[in-house]
mmCIF file of C-alpha atoms in Angstrom:
data_model
loop_
_atom_site.group_PDB
_atom_site.id
_atom_site.type_symbol
_atom_site.label_atom_id
_atom_site.label_comp_id
_atom_site.label_asym_id
_atom_site.label_seq_id
_atom_site.Cartn_x
_atom_site.Cartn_y
_atom_site.Cartn_z
ATOM 1 C CA UNK T 1 0.135 -0.234 0.035
ATOM 2 C CA UNK T 2 1.508 3.534 -0.950
ATOM 3 C CA UNK T 3 2.301 5.708 1.509
ATOM 4 C CA UNK T 4 -0.037 8.684 2.103
ATOM 5 C CA UNK T 5 1.309 11.839 -0.001
ATOM 6 C CA UNK T 6 1.906 14.556 3.264
ATOM 7 C CA UNK T 7 2.393 17.337 0.559
ATOM 8 C CA UNK T 8 -0.572 16.717 -1.456
ATOM 9 C CA UNK T 9 -2.345 19.923 -0.576
ATOM 10 C CA UNK T 10 0.677 22.111 -0.112
ATOM 11 C CA UNK T 11 1.192 21.733 -3.188
ATOM 12 C CA UNK T 12 -2.126 22.056 -5.125
ATOM 13 C CA UNK T 13 -2.348 25.398 -2.929
ATOM 14 C CA UNK T 14 0.650 26.759 -4.333
ATOM 15 C CA UNK T 15 -0.438 25.720 -8.222
ATOM 16 C CA UNK T 16 -3.804 27.482 -7.931
ATOM 17 C CA UNK T 17 -2.107 30.741 -6.428
ATOM 18 C CA UNK T 18 -3.009 30.729 -2.657
ATOM 19 C CA UNK T 19 0.109 31.450 -2.033
ATOM 20 C CA UNK T 20 -0.335 32.316 2.148
ATOM 21 C CA UNK T 21 -2.583 29.732 2.435
ATOM 22 C CA UNK T 22 0.502 27.515 1.365
ATOM 23 C CA UNK T 23 2.662 29.290 3.563
ATOM 24 C CA UNK T 24 0.386 28.866 6.762
ATOM 25 C CA UNK T 25 0.149 25.234 5.928
ATOM 26 C CA UNK T 26 3.335 24.129 5.838
ATOM 27 C CA UNK T 27 4.022 22.793 8.943
ATOM 28 C CA UNK T 28 3.618 19.439 7.879
ATOM 29 C CA UNK T 29 4.647 16.182 10.397
ATOM 30 C CA UNK T 30 6.144 13.246 9.215
ATOM 31 C CA UNK T 31 8.408 14.268 6.260
ATOM 32 C CA UNK T 32 11.713 12.640 5.178
ATOM 33 C CA UNK T 33 14.930 14.811 4.129
ATOM 34 C CA UNK T 34 13.213 14.617 0.190
ATOM 35 C CA UNK T 35 9.828 15.838 1.452
ATOM 36 C CA UNK T 36 10.758 18.371 3.673
ATOM 37 C CA UNK T 37 13.139 19.890 0.831
ATOM 38 C CA UNK T 38 10.381 20.174 -1.346
ATOM 39 C CA UNK T 39 8.250 21.568 1.135
ATOM 40 C CA UNK T 40 10.809 24.607 1.611
ATOM 41 C CA UNK T 41 10.941 25.178 -1.925
ATOM 42 C CA UNK T 42 7.437 25.740 -2.065
ATOM 43 C CA UNK T 43 7.253 27.670 0.477
ATOM 44 C CA UNK T 44 10.238 30.024 -0.970
ATOM 45 C CA UNK T 45 8.536 29.890 -4.032
ATOM 46 C CA UNK T 46 5.154 31.138 -2.493
ATOM 47 C CA UNK T 47 7.291 34.242 -0.692
ATOM 48 C CA UNK T 48 8.701 34.719 -4.714
ATOM 49 C CA UNK T 49 5.206 34.653 -5.875
ATOM 50 C CA UNK T 50 3.882 37.431 -3.334
ATOM 51 C CA UNK T 51 6.708 39.491 -4.296
ATOM 52 C CA UNK T 52 8.870 39.061 -1.211
ATOM 53 C CA UNK T 53 11.964 38.570 -2.709
ATOM 54 C CA UNK T 54 14.389 39.828 -0.010
ATOM 55 C CA UNK T 55 12.989 37.934 2.903
ATOM 56 C CA UNK T 56 14.043 34.836 0.142
ATOM 57 C CA UNK T 57 17.317 35.981 -0.692
ATOM 58 C CA UNK T 58 18.617 36.781 2.764
ATOM 59 C CA UNK T 59 16.732 33.392 4.514
ATOM 60 C CA UNK T 60 18.878 31.149 1.987
ATOM 61 C CA UNK T 61 22.623 30.931 2.384
ATOM 62 C CA UNK T 62 25.104 29.401 0.823
ATOM 63 C CA UNK T 63 24.970 25.767 2.822
ATOM 64 C CA UNK T 64 21.239 25.329 1.318
ATOM 65 C CA UNK T 65 20.190 22.307 -0.853
ATOM 66 C CA UNK T 66 20.553 23.106 -4.739
ATOM 67 C CA UNK T 67 16.973 23.357 -4.880
ATOM 68 C CA UNK T 68 16.492 26.270 -2.602
ATOM 69 C CA UNK T 69 19.508 27.891 -3.979
ATOM 70 C CA UNK T 70 17.859 27.664 -7.463
ATOM 71 C CA UNK T 71 14.359 29.736 -5.787
ATOM 72 C CA UNK T 72 16.919 32.086 -4.317
ATOM 73 C CA UNK T 73 18.300 32.760 -8.138
ATOM 74 C CA UNK T 74 14.659 33.307 -9.174
ATOM 75 C CA UNK T 75 14.207 35.861 -6.094
ATOM 76 C CA UNK T 76 17.295 37.566 -7.157
ATOM 77 C CA UNK T 77 16.493 38.062 -10.953
ATOM 78 C CA UNK T 78 12.874 39.189 -9.895
ATOM 79 C CA UNK T 79 14.345 41.777 -7.494
ATOM 80 C CA UNK T 80 16.397 43.374 -10.297
ATOM 81 C CA UNK T 81 19.666 41.669 -10.285
ATOM 82 C CA UNK T 82 18.908 40.013 -13.525
ATOM 83 C CA UNK T 83 22.623 39.886 -15.075
ATOM 84 C CA UNK T 84 23.810 38.222 -11.583
ATOM 85 C CA UNK T 85 21.179 35.973 -11.343
ATOM 86 C CA UNK T 86 21.723 34.396 -15.288
ATOM 87 C CA UNK T 87 25.269 34.314 -14.798
ATOM 88 C CA UNK T 88 25.084 32.057 -11.463
ATOM 89 C CA UNK T 89 22.288 30.239 -13.128
ATOM 90 C CA UNK T 90 24.177 29.376 -15.910
ATOM 91 C CA UNK T 91 27.670 28.428 -14.009
ATOM 92 C CA UNK T 92 25.234 25.680 -11.913
ATOM 93 C CA UNK T 93 23.532 24.536 -15.285
ATOM 94 C CA UNK T 94 27.186 23.465 -16.584
ATOM 95 C CA UNK T 95 28.144 21.784 -13.129
ATOM 96 C CA UNK T 96 27.698 18.017 -13.684
ATOM 97 C CA UNK T 97 27.178 17.672 -10.107
ATOM 98 C CA UNK T 98 24.113 19.484 -10.245
ATOM 99 C CA UNK T 99 22.937 20.934 -13.532
ATOM 100 C CA UNK T 100 20.515 18.187 -13.672
ATOM 101 C CA UNK T 101 18.430 19.094 -10.743
ATOM 102 C CA UNK T 102 14.635 19.372 -11.609
ATOM 103 C CA UNK T 103 13.905 22.383 -9.765
ATOM 104 C CA UNK T 104 17.341 24.081 -11.164
ATOM 105 C CA UNK T 105 16.108 23.345 -14.703
ATOM 106 C CA UNK T 106 12.753 24.289 -13.453
ATOM 107 C CA UNK T 107 13.909 27.926 -12.115
ATOM 108 C CA UNK T 108 16.094 28.158 -15.467
ATOM 109 C CA UNK T 109 12.777 27.594 -17.868
ATOM 110 C CA UNK T 110 11.225 30.236 -15.805
ATOM 111 C CA UNK T 111 14.271 33.065 -15.614
ATOM 112 C CA UNK T 112 14.594 32.467 -19.540
ATOM 113 C CA UNK T 113 10.741 32.603 -20.076
ATOM 114 C CA UNK T 114 10.625 35.643 -18.522
ATOM 115 C CA UNK T 115 13.705 36.961 -20.705
ATOM 116 C CA UNK T 116 11.580 35.490 -23.901
ATOM 117 C CA UNK T 117 14.761 33.366 -25.079
ATOM 118 C CA UNK T 118 12.479 30.377 -25.617
ATOM 119 C CA UNK T 119 14.994 28.131 -27.308
ATOM 120 C CA UNK T 120 17.106 28.656 -23.818
ATOM 121 C CA UNK T 121 14.330 27.680 -21.481
ATOM 122 C CA UNK T 122 13.356 24.658 -23.734
ATOM 123 C CA UNK T 123 17.063 23.263 -23.519
ATOM 124 C CA UNK T 124 16.593 22.924 -19.702
ATOM 125 C CA UNK T 125 12.999 22.173 -19.600
ATOM 126 C CA UNK T 126 12.443 19.955 -22.793
ATOM 127 C CA UNK T 127 13.389 16.606 -21.807
ATOM 128 C CA UNK T 128 10.861 16.869 -18.782
ATOM 129 C CA UNK T 129 10.615 14.497 -15.798
ATOM 130 C CA UNK T 130 8.690 16.372 -13.509
ATOM 131 C CA UNK T 131 4.881 17.264 -13.951
ATOM 132 C CA UNK T 132 6.260 20.579 -13.053
ATOM 133 C CA UNK T 133 8.945 20.845 -16.271
ATOM 134 C CA UNK T 134 6.101 19.272 -18.567
ATOM 135 C CA UNK T 135 3.470 22.092 -17.514
ATOM 136 C CA UNK T 136 6.192 24.959 -17.801
ATOM 137 C CA UNK T 137 6.985 23.253 -21.536
ATOM 138 C CA UNK T 138 2.990 23.484 -22.243
ATOM 139 C CA UNK T 139 3.206 27.567 -21.019
ATOM 140 C CA UNK T 140 6.497 27.938 -23.330
ATOM 141 C CA UNK T 141 5.298 26.415 -26.029
ATOM 142 C CA UNK T 142 1.805 28.554 -26.009
ATOM 143 C CA UNK T 143 4.079 31.591 -26.063
ATOM 144 C CA UNK T 144 5.759 30.388 -28.939
ATOM 145 C CA UNK T 145 2.369 30.077 -31.109
ATOM 146 C CA UNK T 146 3.201 26.239 -30.872
ATOM 147 C CA UNK T 147 0.168 24.302 -29.284
ATOM 148 C CA UNK T 148 0.683 21.325 -31.171
ATOM 149 C CA UNK T 149 3.924 21.037 -29.319
ATOM 150 C CA UNK T 150 2.137 22.120 -26.085
ATOM 151 C CA UNK T 151 -0.574 19.370 -26.943
ATOM 152 C CA UNK T 152 2.480 16.500 -27.064
ATOM 153 C CA UNK T 153 3.308 18.122 -23.531
ATOM 154 C CA UNK T 154 0.135 17.511 -22.472
ATOM 155 C CA UNK T 155 -0.594 14.359 -23.349
ATOM 156 C CA UNK T 156 2.636 12.942 -21.719
ATOM 157 C CA UNK T 157 1.650 14.940 -18.282
ATOM 158 C CA UNK T 158 -2.063 12.807 -18.710
ATOM 159 C CA UNK T 159 -0.002 9.756 -18.920
ATOM 160 C CA UNK T 160 1.657 9.916 -15.763
ATOM 161 C CA UNK T 161 -1.590 11.545 -13.756
ATOM 162 C CA UNK T 162 -4.678 12.684 -15.968
ATOM 163 C CA UNK T 163 -6.443 13.816 -12.718
ATOM 164 C CA UNK T 164 -3.257 16.009 -10.970
ATOM 165 C CA UNK T 165 -3.938 19.727 -10.583
ATOM 166 C CA UNK T 166 -0.910 20.453 -13.022
ATOM 167 C CA UNK T 167 -2.203 18.266 -15.513
ATOM 168 C CA UNK T 168 -5.573 20.408 -15.230
ATOM 169 C CA UNK T 169 -4.076 23.614 -15.443
ATOM 170 C CA UNK T 170 -2.371 22.790 -18.457
ATOM 171 C CA UNK T 171 -5.479 21.602 -20.168
ATOM 172 C CA UNK T 172 -7.206 24.630 -19.154
ATOM 173 C CA UNK T 173 -3.987 26.803 -20.446
ATOM 174 C CA UNK T 174 -4.382 24.884 -23.952
ATOM 175 C CA UNK T 175 -8.144 25.145 -24.336
ATOM 176 C CA UNK T 176 -7.892 29.087 -23.800
ATOM 177 C CA UNK T 177 -4.964 29.028 -26.391
ATOM 178 C CA UNK T 178 -6.656 26.975 -29.163
ATOM 179 C CA UNK T 179 -10.214 28.618 -28.164
ATOM 180 C CA UNK T 180 -13.330 27.371 -29.979
ATOM 181 C CA UNK T 181 -15.318 24.626 -27.901
ATOM 182 C CA UNK T 182 -11.930 24.189 -25.889
ATOM 183 C CA UNK T 183 -13.223 27.092 -23.798
ATOM 184 C CA UNK T 184 -15.977 25.601 -22.313
ATOM 185 C CA UNK T 185 -13.962 22.905 -20.792
ATOM 186 C CA UNK T 186 -11.440 25.056 -19.680
ATOM 187 C CA UNK T 187 -14.261 26.747 -17.889
ATOM 188 C CA UNK T 188 -15.217 23.882 -16.316
ATOM 189 C CA UNK T 189 -11.972 22.819 -15.360
ATOM 190 C CA UNK T 190 -11.388 26.212 -13.317
ATOM 191 C CA UNK T 191 -15.137 26.346 -12.188
ATOM 192 C CA UNK T 192 -14.093 22.713 -10.157
ATOM 193 C CA UNK T 193 -11.008 24.327 -8.835
ATOM 194 C CA UNK T 194 -13.338 26.954 -7.078
ATOM 195 C CA UNK T 195 -15.567 24.646 -5.615
ATOM 196 C CA UNK T 196 -12.766 22.038 -4.214
ATOM 197 C CA UNK T 197 -10.068 24.961 -3.195
ATOM 198 C CA UNK T 198 -9.930 28.387 -1.858
ATOM 199 C CA UNK T 199 -11.268 30.675 -4.648
ATOM 200 C CA UNK T 200 -7.796 32.557 -5.931
ATOM 201 C CA UNK T 201 -7.026 35.276 -8.253
ATOM 202 C CA UNK T 202 -5.406 32.842 -10.780
ATOM 203 C CA UNK T 203 -8.863 30.690 -10.779
ATOM 204 C CA UNK T 204 -10.737 34.057 -11.016
ATOM 205 C CA UNK T 205 -8.875 35.055 -13.799
ATOM 206 C CA UNK T 206 -9.132 31.927 -15.387
ATOM 207 C CA UNK T 207 -12.823 32.048 -15.351
ATOM 208 C CA UNK T 208 -12.652 35.345 -16.687
ATOM 209 C CA UNK T 209 -10.621 35.081 -19.423
ATOM 210 C CA UNK T 210 -12.830 31.986 -20.719
ATOM 211 C CA UNK T 211 -16.084 34.079 -19.922
ATOM 212 C CA UNK T 212 -14.555 36.772 -22.224
ATOM 213 C CA UNK T 213 -13.760 34.038 -24.919
ATOM 214 C CA UNK T 214 -17.449 33.646 -24.765
ATOM 215 C CA UNK T 215 -18.732 37.021 -24.448
ATOM 216 C CA UNK T 216 -19.718 36.740 -21.318
ATOM 217 C CA UNK T 217 -18.443 40.487 -20.572
ATOM 218 C CA UNK T 218 -20.416 40.955 -17.400
ATOM 219 C CA UNK T 219 -19.647 37.852 -15.508
ATOM 220 C CA UNK T 220 -15.679 38.509 -16.460
ATOM 221 C CA UNK T 221 -15.839 41.692 -14.696
ATOM 222 C CA UNK T 222 -17.798 40.660 -11.631
ATOM 223 C CA UNK T 223 -14.812 38.044 -11.241
ATOM 224 C CA UNK T 224 -12.211 40.089 -12.326
ATOM 225 C CA UNK T 225 -13.343 42.388 -9.324
ATOM 226 C CA UNK T 226 -13.681 40.027 -6.995
ATOM 227 C CA UNK T 227 -10.118 38.987 -8.216
ATOM 228 C CA UNK T 228 -9.238 42.911 -7.628
ATOM 229 C CA UNK T 229 -10.381 42.645 -3.941
ATOM 230 C CA UNK T 230 -7.806 40.073 -3.590
ATOM 231 C CA UNK T 231 -4.666 41.662 -4.914
ATOM 232 C CA UNK T 232 -5.289 45.395 -6.143
ATOM 233 C CA UNK T 233 -1.456 45.018 -7.713
ATOM 234 C CA UNK T 234 -1.973 41.570 -9.563
ATOM 235 C CA UNK T 235 -0.681 42.201 -13.245
ATOM 236 C CA UNK T 236 -3.135 39.537 -14.880
ATOM 237 C CA UNK T 237 -6.239 41.045 -13.078
ATOM 238 C CA UNK T 238 -5.444 44.552 -14.024
ATOM 239 C CA UNK T 239 -4.579 43.563 -17.537
ATOM 240 C CA UNK T 240 -7.751 41.520 -18.256
ATOM 241 C CA UNK T 241 -9.922 44.391 -16.538
ATOM 242 C CA UNK T 242 -8.271 46.656 -19.168
ATOM 243 C CA UNK T 243 -9.824 44.331 -21.673
ATOM 244 C CA UNK T 244 -12.956 43.310 -20.208
ATOM 245 C CA UNK T 245 -13.943 47.181 -19.569
ATOM 246 C CA UNK T 246 -13.108 48.006 -23.178
ATOM 247 C CA UNK T 247 -15.431 45.386 -24.769
ATOM 248 C CA UNK T 248 -18.224 46.717 -21.920
ATOM 249 C CA UNK T 249 -17.329 50.703 -23.207
ATOM 250 C CA UNK T 250 -16.220 51.648 -19.892
ATOM 251 C CA UNK T 251 -13.213 53.788 -18.868
ATOM 252 C CA UNK T 252 -9.891 51.626 -18.052
ATOM 253 C CA UNK T 253 -7.960 54.407 -18.088
ATOM 254 C CA UNK T 254 -7.182 53.797 -14.440
ATOM 255 C CA UNK T 255 -6.384 50.174 -14.633
ATOM 256 C CA UNK T 256 -3.966 51.043 -17.344
ATOM 257 C CA UNK T 257 -2.658 53.399 -15.135
ATOM 258 C CA UNK T 258 -2.013 50.952 -12.405
ATOM 259 C CA UNK T 259 -0.644 48.419 -14.601
ATOM 260 C CA UNK T 260 1.986 50.966 -15.863
ATOM 261 C CA UNK T 261 2.968 52.152 -12.360
ATOM 262 C CA UNK T 262 3.376 48.578 -10.779
ATOM 263 C CA UNK T 263 4.122 46.582 -13.535
ATOM 264 C CA UNK T 264 5.789 48.675 -16.550
ATOM 265 C CA UNK T 265 7.374 45.247 -18.203
ATOM 266 C CA UNK T 266 3.919 43.556 -18.352
ATOM 267 C CA UNK T 267 3.162 42.920 -22.211
ATOM 268 C CA UNK T 268 0.015 45.160 -22.288
ATOM 269 C CA UNK T 269 1.968 48.287 -20.822
ATOM 270 C CA UNK T 270 4.431 47.960 -22.844
ATOM 271 C CA UNK T 271 2.520 47.587 -26.069
ATOM 272 C CA UNK T 272 0.554 50.587 -24.847
ATOM 273 C CA UNK T 273 3.554 52.762 -24.196
ATOM 274 C CA UNK T 274 4.711 52.045 -27.975
ATOM 275 C CA UNK T 275 1.433 52.846 -29.416
ATOM 276 C CA UNK T 276 1.427 55.902 -27.259
ATOM 277 C CA UNK T 277 5.144 56.780 -28.466
ATOM 278 C CA UNK T 278 4.063 56.087 -31.874
ATOM 279 C CA UNK T 279 1.113 58.433 -31.902
ATOM 280 C CA UNK T 280 2.730 61.662 -30.652
ATOM 281 C CA UNK T 281 5.567 60.961 -33.280
ATOM 282 C CA UNK T 282 3.001 60.548 -35.935
ATOM 283 C CA UNK T 283 1.313 64.123 -34.318
ATOM 284 C CA UNK T 284 4.324 65.261 -34.463
ATOM 285 C CA UNK T 285 5.120 64.951 -38.176
ATOM 286 C CA UNK T 286 1.795 66.108 -39.105
ATOM 287 C CA UNK T 287 2.013 69.337 -36.905
#
């Protein structure tokens, strides 16, 4: 008889974006050394997701496990030390003793995806080995507009564990990317999460995006305002509210200003800034 998965609940809270809940419920008894290391990585990744970069950087010292050192690199990268984090990352990846560590490879994929260097990201993630790596591959291929490759990754995940939270999430992400009849399926996946786990901004945004695809902008707005109440600075909530309000004929300038201030590197903020610059140049050319 298989031993119980003591980290099942903790993982699901993290995957669905309930980061504070994951941190608060991380005191799990009876963990062996490997499970304790995985627990610690999830907790520190939760702090990273909440923007507590300096806490992670200060708490993880040079004697910590490779998986935790990798999470520290992600915190360094997101806190602004991009060059230092990438230099250390490349050095560690080339080290035969630790280069194959799955968490290090996962963090490499996340960082290079942020850099929009998708081939470099896939160099470290494409071989999979864990559901986390397969799920990241799905995200990378979707960003590359290669839903065919993303679907192959999803099938690999389904063969490993069809009911796993990450497999269901990847299925929903791909459904939204492909569109059509898959949107309804994605909506039902997010609805199922909403009924089983704490309602998070991630789940609310997932449902809202599906609603927008189906033309239900009023329902989408309700979901997004609920997400905004949970985190007023969440970039995806702000970006989705901008799009939703445009479709509803409502003003979106306040949300756009918030997005530009708190997340100037967000793709929507960058595109808007670029369009505004082009418009100003056109006006000056005419003047």
